[in-house]
mmCIF file of C-alpha atoms in Angstrom:
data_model
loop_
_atom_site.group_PDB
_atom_site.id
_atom_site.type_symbol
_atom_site.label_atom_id
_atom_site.label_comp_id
_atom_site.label_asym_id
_atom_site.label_seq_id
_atom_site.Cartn_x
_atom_site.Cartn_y
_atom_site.Cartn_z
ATOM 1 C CA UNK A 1 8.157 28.172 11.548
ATOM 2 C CA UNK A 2 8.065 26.093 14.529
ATOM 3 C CA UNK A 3 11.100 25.900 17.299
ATOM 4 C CA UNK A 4 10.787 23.760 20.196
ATOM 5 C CA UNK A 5 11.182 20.262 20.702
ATOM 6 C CA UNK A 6 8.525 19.045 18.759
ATOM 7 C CA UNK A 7 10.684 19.419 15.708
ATOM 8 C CA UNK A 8 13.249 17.988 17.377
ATOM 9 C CA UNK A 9 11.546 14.943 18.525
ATOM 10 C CA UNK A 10 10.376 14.234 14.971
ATOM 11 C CA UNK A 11 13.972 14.759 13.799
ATOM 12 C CA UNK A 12 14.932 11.717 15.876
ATOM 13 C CA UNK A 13 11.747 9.679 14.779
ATOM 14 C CA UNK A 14 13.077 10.204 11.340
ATOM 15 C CA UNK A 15 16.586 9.022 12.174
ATOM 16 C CA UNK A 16 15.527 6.148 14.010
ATOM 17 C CA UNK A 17 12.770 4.432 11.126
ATOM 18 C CA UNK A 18 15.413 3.629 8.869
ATOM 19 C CA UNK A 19 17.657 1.689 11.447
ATOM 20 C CA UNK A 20 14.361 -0.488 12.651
ATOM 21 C CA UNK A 21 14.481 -1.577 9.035
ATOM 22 C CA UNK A 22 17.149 -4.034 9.071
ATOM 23 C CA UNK A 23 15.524 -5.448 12.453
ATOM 24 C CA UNK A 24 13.236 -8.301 12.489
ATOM 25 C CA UNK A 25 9.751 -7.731 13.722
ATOM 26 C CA UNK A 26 10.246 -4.146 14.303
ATOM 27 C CA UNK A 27 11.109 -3.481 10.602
ATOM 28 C CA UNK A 28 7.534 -4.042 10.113
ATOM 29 C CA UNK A 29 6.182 -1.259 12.344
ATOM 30 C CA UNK A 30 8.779 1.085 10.634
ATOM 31 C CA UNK A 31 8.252 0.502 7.389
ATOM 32 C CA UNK A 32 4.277 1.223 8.558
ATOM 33 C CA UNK A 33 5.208 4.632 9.424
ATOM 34 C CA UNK A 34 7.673 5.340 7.467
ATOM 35 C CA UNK A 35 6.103 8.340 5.912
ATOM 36 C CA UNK A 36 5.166 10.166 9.436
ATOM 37 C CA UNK A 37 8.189 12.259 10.534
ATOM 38 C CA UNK A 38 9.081 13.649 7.555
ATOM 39 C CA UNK A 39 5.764 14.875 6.860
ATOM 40 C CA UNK A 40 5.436 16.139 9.733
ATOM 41 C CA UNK A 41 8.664 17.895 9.674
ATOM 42 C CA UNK A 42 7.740 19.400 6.007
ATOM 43 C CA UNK A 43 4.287 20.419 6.579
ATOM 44 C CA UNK A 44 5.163 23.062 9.923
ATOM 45 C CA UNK A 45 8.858 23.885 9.433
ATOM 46 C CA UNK A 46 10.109 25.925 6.696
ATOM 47 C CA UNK A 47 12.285 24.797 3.608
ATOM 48 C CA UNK A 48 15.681 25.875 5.343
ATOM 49 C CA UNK A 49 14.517 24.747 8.611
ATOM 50 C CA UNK A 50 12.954 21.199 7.177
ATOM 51 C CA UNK A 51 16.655 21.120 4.905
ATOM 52 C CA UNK A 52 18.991 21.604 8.117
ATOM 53 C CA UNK A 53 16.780 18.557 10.067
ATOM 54 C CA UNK A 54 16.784 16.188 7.153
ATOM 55 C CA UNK A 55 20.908 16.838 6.626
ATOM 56 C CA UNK A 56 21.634 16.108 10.222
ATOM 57 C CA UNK A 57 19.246 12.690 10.570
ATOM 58 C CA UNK A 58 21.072 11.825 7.345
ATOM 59 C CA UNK A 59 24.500 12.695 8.521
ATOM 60 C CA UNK A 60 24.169 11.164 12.195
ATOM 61 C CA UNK A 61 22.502 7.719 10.580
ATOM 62 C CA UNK A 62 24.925 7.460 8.109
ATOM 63 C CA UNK A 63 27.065 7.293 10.624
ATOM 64 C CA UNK A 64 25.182 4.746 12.875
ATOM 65 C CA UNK A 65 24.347 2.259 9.529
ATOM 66 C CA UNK A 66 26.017 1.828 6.371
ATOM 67 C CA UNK A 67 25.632 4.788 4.731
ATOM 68 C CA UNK A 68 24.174 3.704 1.044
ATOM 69 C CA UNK A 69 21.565 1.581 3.254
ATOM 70 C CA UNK A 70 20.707 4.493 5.502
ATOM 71 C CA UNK A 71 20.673 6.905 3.144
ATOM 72 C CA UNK A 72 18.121 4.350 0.476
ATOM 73 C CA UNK A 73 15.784 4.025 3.247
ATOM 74 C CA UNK A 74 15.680 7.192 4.141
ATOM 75 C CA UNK A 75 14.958 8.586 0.366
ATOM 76 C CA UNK A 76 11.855 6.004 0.137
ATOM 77 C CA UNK A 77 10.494 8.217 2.770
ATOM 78 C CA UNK A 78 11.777 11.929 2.168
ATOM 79 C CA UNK A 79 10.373 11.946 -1.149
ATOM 80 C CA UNK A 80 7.086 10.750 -0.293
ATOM 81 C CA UNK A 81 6.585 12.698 2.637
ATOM 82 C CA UNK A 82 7.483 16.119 0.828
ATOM 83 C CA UNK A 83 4.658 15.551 -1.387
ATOM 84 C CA UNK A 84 2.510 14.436 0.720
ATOM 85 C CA UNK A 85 3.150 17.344 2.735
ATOM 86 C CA UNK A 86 2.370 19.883 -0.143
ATOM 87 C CA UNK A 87 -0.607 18.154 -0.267
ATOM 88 C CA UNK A 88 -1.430 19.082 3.058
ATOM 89 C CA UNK A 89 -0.497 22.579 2.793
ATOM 90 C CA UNK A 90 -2.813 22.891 -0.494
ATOM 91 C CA UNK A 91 -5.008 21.653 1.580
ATOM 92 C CA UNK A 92 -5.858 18.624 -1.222
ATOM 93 C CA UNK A 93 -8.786 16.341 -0.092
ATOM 94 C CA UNK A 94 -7.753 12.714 1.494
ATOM 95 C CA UNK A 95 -10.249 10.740 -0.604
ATOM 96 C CA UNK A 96 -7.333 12.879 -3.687
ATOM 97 C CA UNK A 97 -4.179 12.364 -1.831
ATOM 98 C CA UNK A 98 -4.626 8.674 -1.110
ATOM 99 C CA UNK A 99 -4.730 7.434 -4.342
ATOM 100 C CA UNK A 100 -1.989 9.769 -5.717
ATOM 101 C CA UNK A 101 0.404 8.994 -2.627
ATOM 102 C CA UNK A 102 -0.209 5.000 -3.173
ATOM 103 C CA UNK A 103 1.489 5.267 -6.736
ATOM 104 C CA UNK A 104 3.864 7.649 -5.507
ATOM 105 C CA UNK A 105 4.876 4.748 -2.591
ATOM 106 C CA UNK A 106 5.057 2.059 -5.320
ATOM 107 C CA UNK A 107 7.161 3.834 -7.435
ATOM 108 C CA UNK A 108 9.370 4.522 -5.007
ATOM 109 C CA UNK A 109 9.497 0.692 -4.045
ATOM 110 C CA UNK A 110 10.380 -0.309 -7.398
ATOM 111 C CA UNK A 111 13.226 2.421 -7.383
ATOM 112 C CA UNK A 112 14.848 1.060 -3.888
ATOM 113 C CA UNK A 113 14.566 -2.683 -5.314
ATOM 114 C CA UNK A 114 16.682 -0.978 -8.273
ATOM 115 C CA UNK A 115 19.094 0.154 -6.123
ATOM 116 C CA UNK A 116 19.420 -2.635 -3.861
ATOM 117 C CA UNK A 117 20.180 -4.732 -6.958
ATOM 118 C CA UNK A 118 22.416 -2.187 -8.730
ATOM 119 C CA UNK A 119 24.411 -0.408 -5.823
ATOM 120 C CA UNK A 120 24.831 -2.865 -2.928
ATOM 121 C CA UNK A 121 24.275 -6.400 -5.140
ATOM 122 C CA UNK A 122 21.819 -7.663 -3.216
ATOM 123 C CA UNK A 123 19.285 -9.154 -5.370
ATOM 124 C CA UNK A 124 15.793 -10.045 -3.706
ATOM 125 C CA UNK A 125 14.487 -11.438 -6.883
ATOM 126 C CA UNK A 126 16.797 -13.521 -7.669
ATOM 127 C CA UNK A 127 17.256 -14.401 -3.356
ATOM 128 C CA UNK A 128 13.263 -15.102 -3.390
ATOM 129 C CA UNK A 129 13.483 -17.223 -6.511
ATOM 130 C CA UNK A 130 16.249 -19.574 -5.324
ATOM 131 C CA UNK A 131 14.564 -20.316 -1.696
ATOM 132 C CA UNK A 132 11.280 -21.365 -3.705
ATOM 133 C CA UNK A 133 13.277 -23.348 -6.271
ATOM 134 C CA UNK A 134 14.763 -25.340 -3.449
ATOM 135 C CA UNK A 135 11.458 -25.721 -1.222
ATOM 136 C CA UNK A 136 9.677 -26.999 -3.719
ATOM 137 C CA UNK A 137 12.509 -29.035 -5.321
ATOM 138 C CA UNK A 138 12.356 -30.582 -1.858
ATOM 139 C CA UNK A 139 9.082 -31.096 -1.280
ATOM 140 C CA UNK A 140 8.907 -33.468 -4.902
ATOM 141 C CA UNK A 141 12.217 -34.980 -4.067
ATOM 142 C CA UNK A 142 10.523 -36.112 -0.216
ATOM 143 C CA UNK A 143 7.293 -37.493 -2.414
ATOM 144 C CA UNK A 144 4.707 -35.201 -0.900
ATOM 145 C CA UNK A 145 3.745 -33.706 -3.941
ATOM 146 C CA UNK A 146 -0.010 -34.389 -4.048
ATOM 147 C CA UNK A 147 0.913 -34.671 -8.299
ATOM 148 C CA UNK A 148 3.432 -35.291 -10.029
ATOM 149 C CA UNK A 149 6.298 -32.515 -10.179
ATOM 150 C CA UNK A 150 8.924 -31.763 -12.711
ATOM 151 C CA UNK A 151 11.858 -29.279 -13.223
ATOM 152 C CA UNK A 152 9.761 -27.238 -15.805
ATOM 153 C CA UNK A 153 6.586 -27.054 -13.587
ATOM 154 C CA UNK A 154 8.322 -25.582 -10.883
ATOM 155 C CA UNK A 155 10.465 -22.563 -13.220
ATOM 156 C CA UNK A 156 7.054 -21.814 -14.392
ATOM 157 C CA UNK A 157 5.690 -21.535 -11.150
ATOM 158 C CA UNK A 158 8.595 -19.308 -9.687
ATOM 159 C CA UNK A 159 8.300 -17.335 -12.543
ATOM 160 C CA UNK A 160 5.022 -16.736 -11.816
ATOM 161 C CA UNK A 161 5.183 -16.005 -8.082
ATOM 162 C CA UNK A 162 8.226 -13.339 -8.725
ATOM 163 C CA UNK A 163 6.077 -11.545 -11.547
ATOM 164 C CA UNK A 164 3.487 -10.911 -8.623
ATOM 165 C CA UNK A 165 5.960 -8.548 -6.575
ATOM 166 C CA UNK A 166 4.443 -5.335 -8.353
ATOM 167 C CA UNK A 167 1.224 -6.280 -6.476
ATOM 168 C CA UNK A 168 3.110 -7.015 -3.454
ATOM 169 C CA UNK A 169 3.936 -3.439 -3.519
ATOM 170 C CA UNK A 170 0.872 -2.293 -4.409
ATOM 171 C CA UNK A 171 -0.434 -3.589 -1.253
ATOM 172 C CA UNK A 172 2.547 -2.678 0.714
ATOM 173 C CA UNK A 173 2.155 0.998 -0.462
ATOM 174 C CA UNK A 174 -1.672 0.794 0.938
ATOM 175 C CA UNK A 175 -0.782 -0.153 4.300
ATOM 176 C CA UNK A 176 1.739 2.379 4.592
ATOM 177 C CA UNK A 177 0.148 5.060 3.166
ATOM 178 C CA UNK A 178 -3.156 3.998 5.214
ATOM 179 C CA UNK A 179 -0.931 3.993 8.628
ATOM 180 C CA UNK A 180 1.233 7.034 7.919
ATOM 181 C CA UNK A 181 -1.639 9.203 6.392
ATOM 182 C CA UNK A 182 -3.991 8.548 9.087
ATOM 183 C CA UNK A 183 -1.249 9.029 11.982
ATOM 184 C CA UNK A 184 0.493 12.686 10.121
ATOM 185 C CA UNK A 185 -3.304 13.778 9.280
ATOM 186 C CA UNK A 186 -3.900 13.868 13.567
ATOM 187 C CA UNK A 187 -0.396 15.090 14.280
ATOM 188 C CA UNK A 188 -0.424 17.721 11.654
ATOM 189 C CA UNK A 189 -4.336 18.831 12.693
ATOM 190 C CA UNK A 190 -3.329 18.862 16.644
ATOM 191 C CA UNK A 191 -0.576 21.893 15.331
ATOM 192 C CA UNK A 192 -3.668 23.917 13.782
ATOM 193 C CA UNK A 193 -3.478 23.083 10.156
ATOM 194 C CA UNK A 194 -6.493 20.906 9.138
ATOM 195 C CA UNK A 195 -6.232 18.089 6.391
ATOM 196 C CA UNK A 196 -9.895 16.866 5.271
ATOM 197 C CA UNK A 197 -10.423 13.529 6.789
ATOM 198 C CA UNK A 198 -11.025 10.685 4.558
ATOM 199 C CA UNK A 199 -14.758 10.013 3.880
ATOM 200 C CA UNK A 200 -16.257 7.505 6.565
ATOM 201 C CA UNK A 201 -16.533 4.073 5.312
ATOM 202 C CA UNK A 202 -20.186 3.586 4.107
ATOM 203 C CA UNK A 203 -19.648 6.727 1.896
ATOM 204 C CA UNK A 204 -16.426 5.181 -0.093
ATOM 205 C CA UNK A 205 -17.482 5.025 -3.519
ATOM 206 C CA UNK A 206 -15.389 4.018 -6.438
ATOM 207 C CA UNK A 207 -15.311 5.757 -10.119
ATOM 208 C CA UNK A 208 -17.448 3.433 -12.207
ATOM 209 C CA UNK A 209 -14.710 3.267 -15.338
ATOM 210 C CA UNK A 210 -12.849 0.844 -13.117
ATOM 211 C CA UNK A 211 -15.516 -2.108 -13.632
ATOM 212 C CA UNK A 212 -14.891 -1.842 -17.575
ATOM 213 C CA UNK A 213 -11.149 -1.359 -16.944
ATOM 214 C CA UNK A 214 -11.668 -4.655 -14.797
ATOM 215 C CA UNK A 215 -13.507 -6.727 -17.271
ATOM 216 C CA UNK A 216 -10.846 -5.568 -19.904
ATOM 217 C CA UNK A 217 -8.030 -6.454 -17.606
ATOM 218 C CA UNK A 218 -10.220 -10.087 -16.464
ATOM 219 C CA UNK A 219 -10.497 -11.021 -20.916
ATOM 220 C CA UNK A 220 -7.398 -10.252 -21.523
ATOM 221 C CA UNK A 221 -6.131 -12.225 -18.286
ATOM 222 C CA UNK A 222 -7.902 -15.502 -20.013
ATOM 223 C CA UNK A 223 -5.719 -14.879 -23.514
ATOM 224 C CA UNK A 224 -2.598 -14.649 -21.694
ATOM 225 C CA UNK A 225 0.463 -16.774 -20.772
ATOM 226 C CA UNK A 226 1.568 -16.215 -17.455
ATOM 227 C CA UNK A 227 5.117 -17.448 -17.882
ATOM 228 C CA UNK A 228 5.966 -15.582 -21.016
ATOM 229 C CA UNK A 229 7.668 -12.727 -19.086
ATOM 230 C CA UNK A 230 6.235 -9.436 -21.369
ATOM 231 C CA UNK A 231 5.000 -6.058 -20.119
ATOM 232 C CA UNK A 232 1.977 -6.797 -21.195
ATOM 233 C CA UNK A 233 1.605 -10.040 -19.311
ATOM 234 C CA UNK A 234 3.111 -8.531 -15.989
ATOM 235 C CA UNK A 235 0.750 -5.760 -15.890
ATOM 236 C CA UNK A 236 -2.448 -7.656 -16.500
ATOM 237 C CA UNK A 237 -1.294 -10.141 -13.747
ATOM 238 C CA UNK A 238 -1.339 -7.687 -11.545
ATOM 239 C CA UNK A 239 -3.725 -5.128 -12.540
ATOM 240 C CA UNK A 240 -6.390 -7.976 -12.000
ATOM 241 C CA UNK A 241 -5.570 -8.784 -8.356
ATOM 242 C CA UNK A 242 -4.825 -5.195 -7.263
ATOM 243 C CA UNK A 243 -8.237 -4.100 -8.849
ATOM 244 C CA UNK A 244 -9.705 -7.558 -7.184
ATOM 245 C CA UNK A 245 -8.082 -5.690 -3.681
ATOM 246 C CA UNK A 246 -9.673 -2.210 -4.511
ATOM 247 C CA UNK A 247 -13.346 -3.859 -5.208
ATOM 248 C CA UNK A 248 -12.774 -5.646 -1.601
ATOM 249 C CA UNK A 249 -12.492 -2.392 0.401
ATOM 250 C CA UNK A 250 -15.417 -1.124 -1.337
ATOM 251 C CA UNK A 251 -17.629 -4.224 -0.553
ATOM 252 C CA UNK A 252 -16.202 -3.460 3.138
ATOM 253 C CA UNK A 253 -17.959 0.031 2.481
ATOM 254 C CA UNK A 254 -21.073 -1.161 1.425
ATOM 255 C CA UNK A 255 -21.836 -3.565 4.303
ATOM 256 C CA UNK A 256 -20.926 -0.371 6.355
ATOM 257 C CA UNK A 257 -23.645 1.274 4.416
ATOM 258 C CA UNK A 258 -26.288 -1.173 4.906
ATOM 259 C CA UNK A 259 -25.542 -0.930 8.926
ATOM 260 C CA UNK A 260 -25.739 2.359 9.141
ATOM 261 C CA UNK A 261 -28.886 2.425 6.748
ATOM 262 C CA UNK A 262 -30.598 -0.307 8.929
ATOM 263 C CA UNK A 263 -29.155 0.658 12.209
ATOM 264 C CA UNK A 264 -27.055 -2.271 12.830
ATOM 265 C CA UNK A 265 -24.579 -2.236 15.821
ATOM 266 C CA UNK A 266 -21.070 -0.577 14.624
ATOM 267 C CA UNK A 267 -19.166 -3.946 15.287
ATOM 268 C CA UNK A 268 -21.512 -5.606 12.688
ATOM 269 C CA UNK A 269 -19.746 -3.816 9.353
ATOM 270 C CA UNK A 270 -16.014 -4.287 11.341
ATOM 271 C CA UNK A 271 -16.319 -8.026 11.830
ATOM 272 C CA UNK A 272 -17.680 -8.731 8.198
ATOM 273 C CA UNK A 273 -14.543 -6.520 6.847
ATOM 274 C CA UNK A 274 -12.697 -9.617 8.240
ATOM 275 C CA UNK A 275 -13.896 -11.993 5.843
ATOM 276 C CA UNK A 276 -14.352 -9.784 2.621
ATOM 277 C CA UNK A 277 -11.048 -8.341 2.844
ATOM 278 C CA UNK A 278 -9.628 -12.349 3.518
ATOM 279 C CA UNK A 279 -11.805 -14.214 0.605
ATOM 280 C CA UNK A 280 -11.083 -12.743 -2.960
ATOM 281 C CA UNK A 281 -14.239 -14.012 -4.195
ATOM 282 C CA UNK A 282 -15.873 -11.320 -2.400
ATOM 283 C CA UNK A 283 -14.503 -8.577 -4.205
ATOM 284 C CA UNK A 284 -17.641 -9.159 -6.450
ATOM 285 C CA UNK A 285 -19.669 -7.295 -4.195
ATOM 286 C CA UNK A 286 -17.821 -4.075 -4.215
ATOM 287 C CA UNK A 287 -17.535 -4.625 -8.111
ATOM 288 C CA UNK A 288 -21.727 -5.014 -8.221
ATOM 289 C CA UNK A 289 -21.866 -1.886 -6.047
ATOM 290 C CA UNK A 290 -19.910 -0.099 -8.204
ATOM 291 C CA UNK A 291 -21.967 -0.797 -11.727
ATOM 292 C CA UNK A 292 -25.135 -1.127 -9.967
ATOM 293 C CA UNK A 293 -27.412 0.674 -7.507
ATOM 294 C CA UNK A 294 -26.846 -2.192 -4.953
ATOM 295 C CA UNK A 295 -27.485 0.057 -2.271
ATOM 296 C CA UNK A 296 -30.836 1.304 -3.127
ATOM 297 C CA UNK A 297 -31.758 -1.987 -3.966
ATOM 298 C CA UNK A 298 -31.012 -3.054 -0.314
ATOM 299 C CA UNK A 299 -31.299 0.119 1.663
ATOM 300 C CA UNK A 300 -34.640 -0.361 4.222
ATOM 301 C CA UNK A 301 -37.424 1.865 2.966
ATOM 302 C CA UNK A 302 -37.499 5.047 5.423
#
């Protein structure tokens, strides 16, 4: 067990994330690290001792913020950050826990939109679908429509747009698990337990089964009506994108591959990621490297 003021300090880390959430700009930054403290906290105090520090930051920001608000937050990143701290102390690989803690995240997301829409009535959905109804009810009644724009065109399009927030997790769920992994990874090493680091960039490589499960996913995209509101139709919308995403940071990979292979300057590989990460249609280099030995076929001859 650790005593101190290090636990202490994280204690009021932990208590202070949730209440940045409901500020503008900052709510950002905390939602990025959302997952640090707690881990933290879990990984080098005991149960009782991580039990007695997670009561009182819940007890004293209940206090501070209305309670069901503080106390939502705050779950989105206790449960999280207990797993992810088992993983630590099992002493699981980061190229395992990533993955595993990104569907953990989005889970978790979809549970505190639940209870935002069930226990305090606040409904983003519906919130989100109203302000686009109106913008682009606007924009047709002004005449800048570049076509012409009807009542029907723009429910399909909303419908569209709000069947796309699973993928708007997904990719909020990689950034914070990205920030918050790489941040409690350090902080967790510099107290003498060591996490594997994630594998540098030009060794990221992807299971191949993910190019068929693309192609499936890209067929059955084409068959599809994007307005019809199934299961079925909200998962292939965004398994396609999401998978588009994944391909993208292994094309950033690759290029980091090639520079270290050919001995390009380090900058080189950072300032393409720009662009591939930015311009879907380059996902369909990480794709290629995946079901093909694009790297051999471009590596310089030592």
């Amino acid at each position: 067990m650790k005593t101190g003021k290090k636990p202490i300090l994280w204690s009021l880390i932990a208590l202070v994330l949730p209440l940045l959430m409901v500020i503008p700009g900052l709510n950002i930054a905390a939602l990025l690290l959302m997952l640090v403290p707690y881990t933290v906290l879990y990984t080098l105090l005991n149960r009782n001792s991580s039990i007695v520090h997670t009561l009182a930051v819940l007890v004293i920001g209940s206090l501070i913020l209305d309670p069901v608000l503080y106390l939502s937050f705050s779950c989105m990143a206790i449960i999280p950050s207990i797993v992810l701290a088992n993983y630590y102390k099992k002493g699981l690989a980061s190229s395992s826990i990533v993955p595993k803690m990104i569907g953990l995240v989005v889970v978790m997301f979809m549970l505190g939109l639940l209870m935002l829409e069930n226990v305090l009535n606040i409904s983003i959905i519906s919130d989100m679908s109203n302000y686009m109804t109106t913008m682009l009810n606007d924009v047709a009644a002004q005449g800048m429509s570049p076509i012409a724009w009807s009542s029907e065109m723009t429910d399909s399009f909303v419908t569209i747009m709000t069947s796309m927030i699973p993928l708007v997790f997904f990719i909020m769920a990689l950034l914070v698990v990205a920030c918050s992994h790489t941040i409690a990874r350090r902080m967790v090493q510099a107290e003498g337990l060591q996490v594997t680091a994630y594998p540098k960039a030009k060794d990221w490589r992807l299971p191949r089964f993910l190019v068929f499960v693309y192609f499936i996913a890209y067929l059955l995209e084409l068959t599809i009506d994007p307005t019809d509101g199934t299961f079925m139709t909200l998962a292939i919308m965004n398994l396609v994108p999401a998978l588009s995403i994944i391909f993208a940071i292994q094309a950033v990979g690759f290029f980091y591959y090639i520079a270290d292979n050919r001995g390009w300057a380090k900058v080189i590989p950072f300032l393409i990621a720009f662009p591939v990460l930015l311009l879907p249609p380059a996902s369909i280099i990480g794709l290629l490297d995946v079901a093909f030995p694009l790297r051999k076929m471009f590596s310089k001859q030592q």
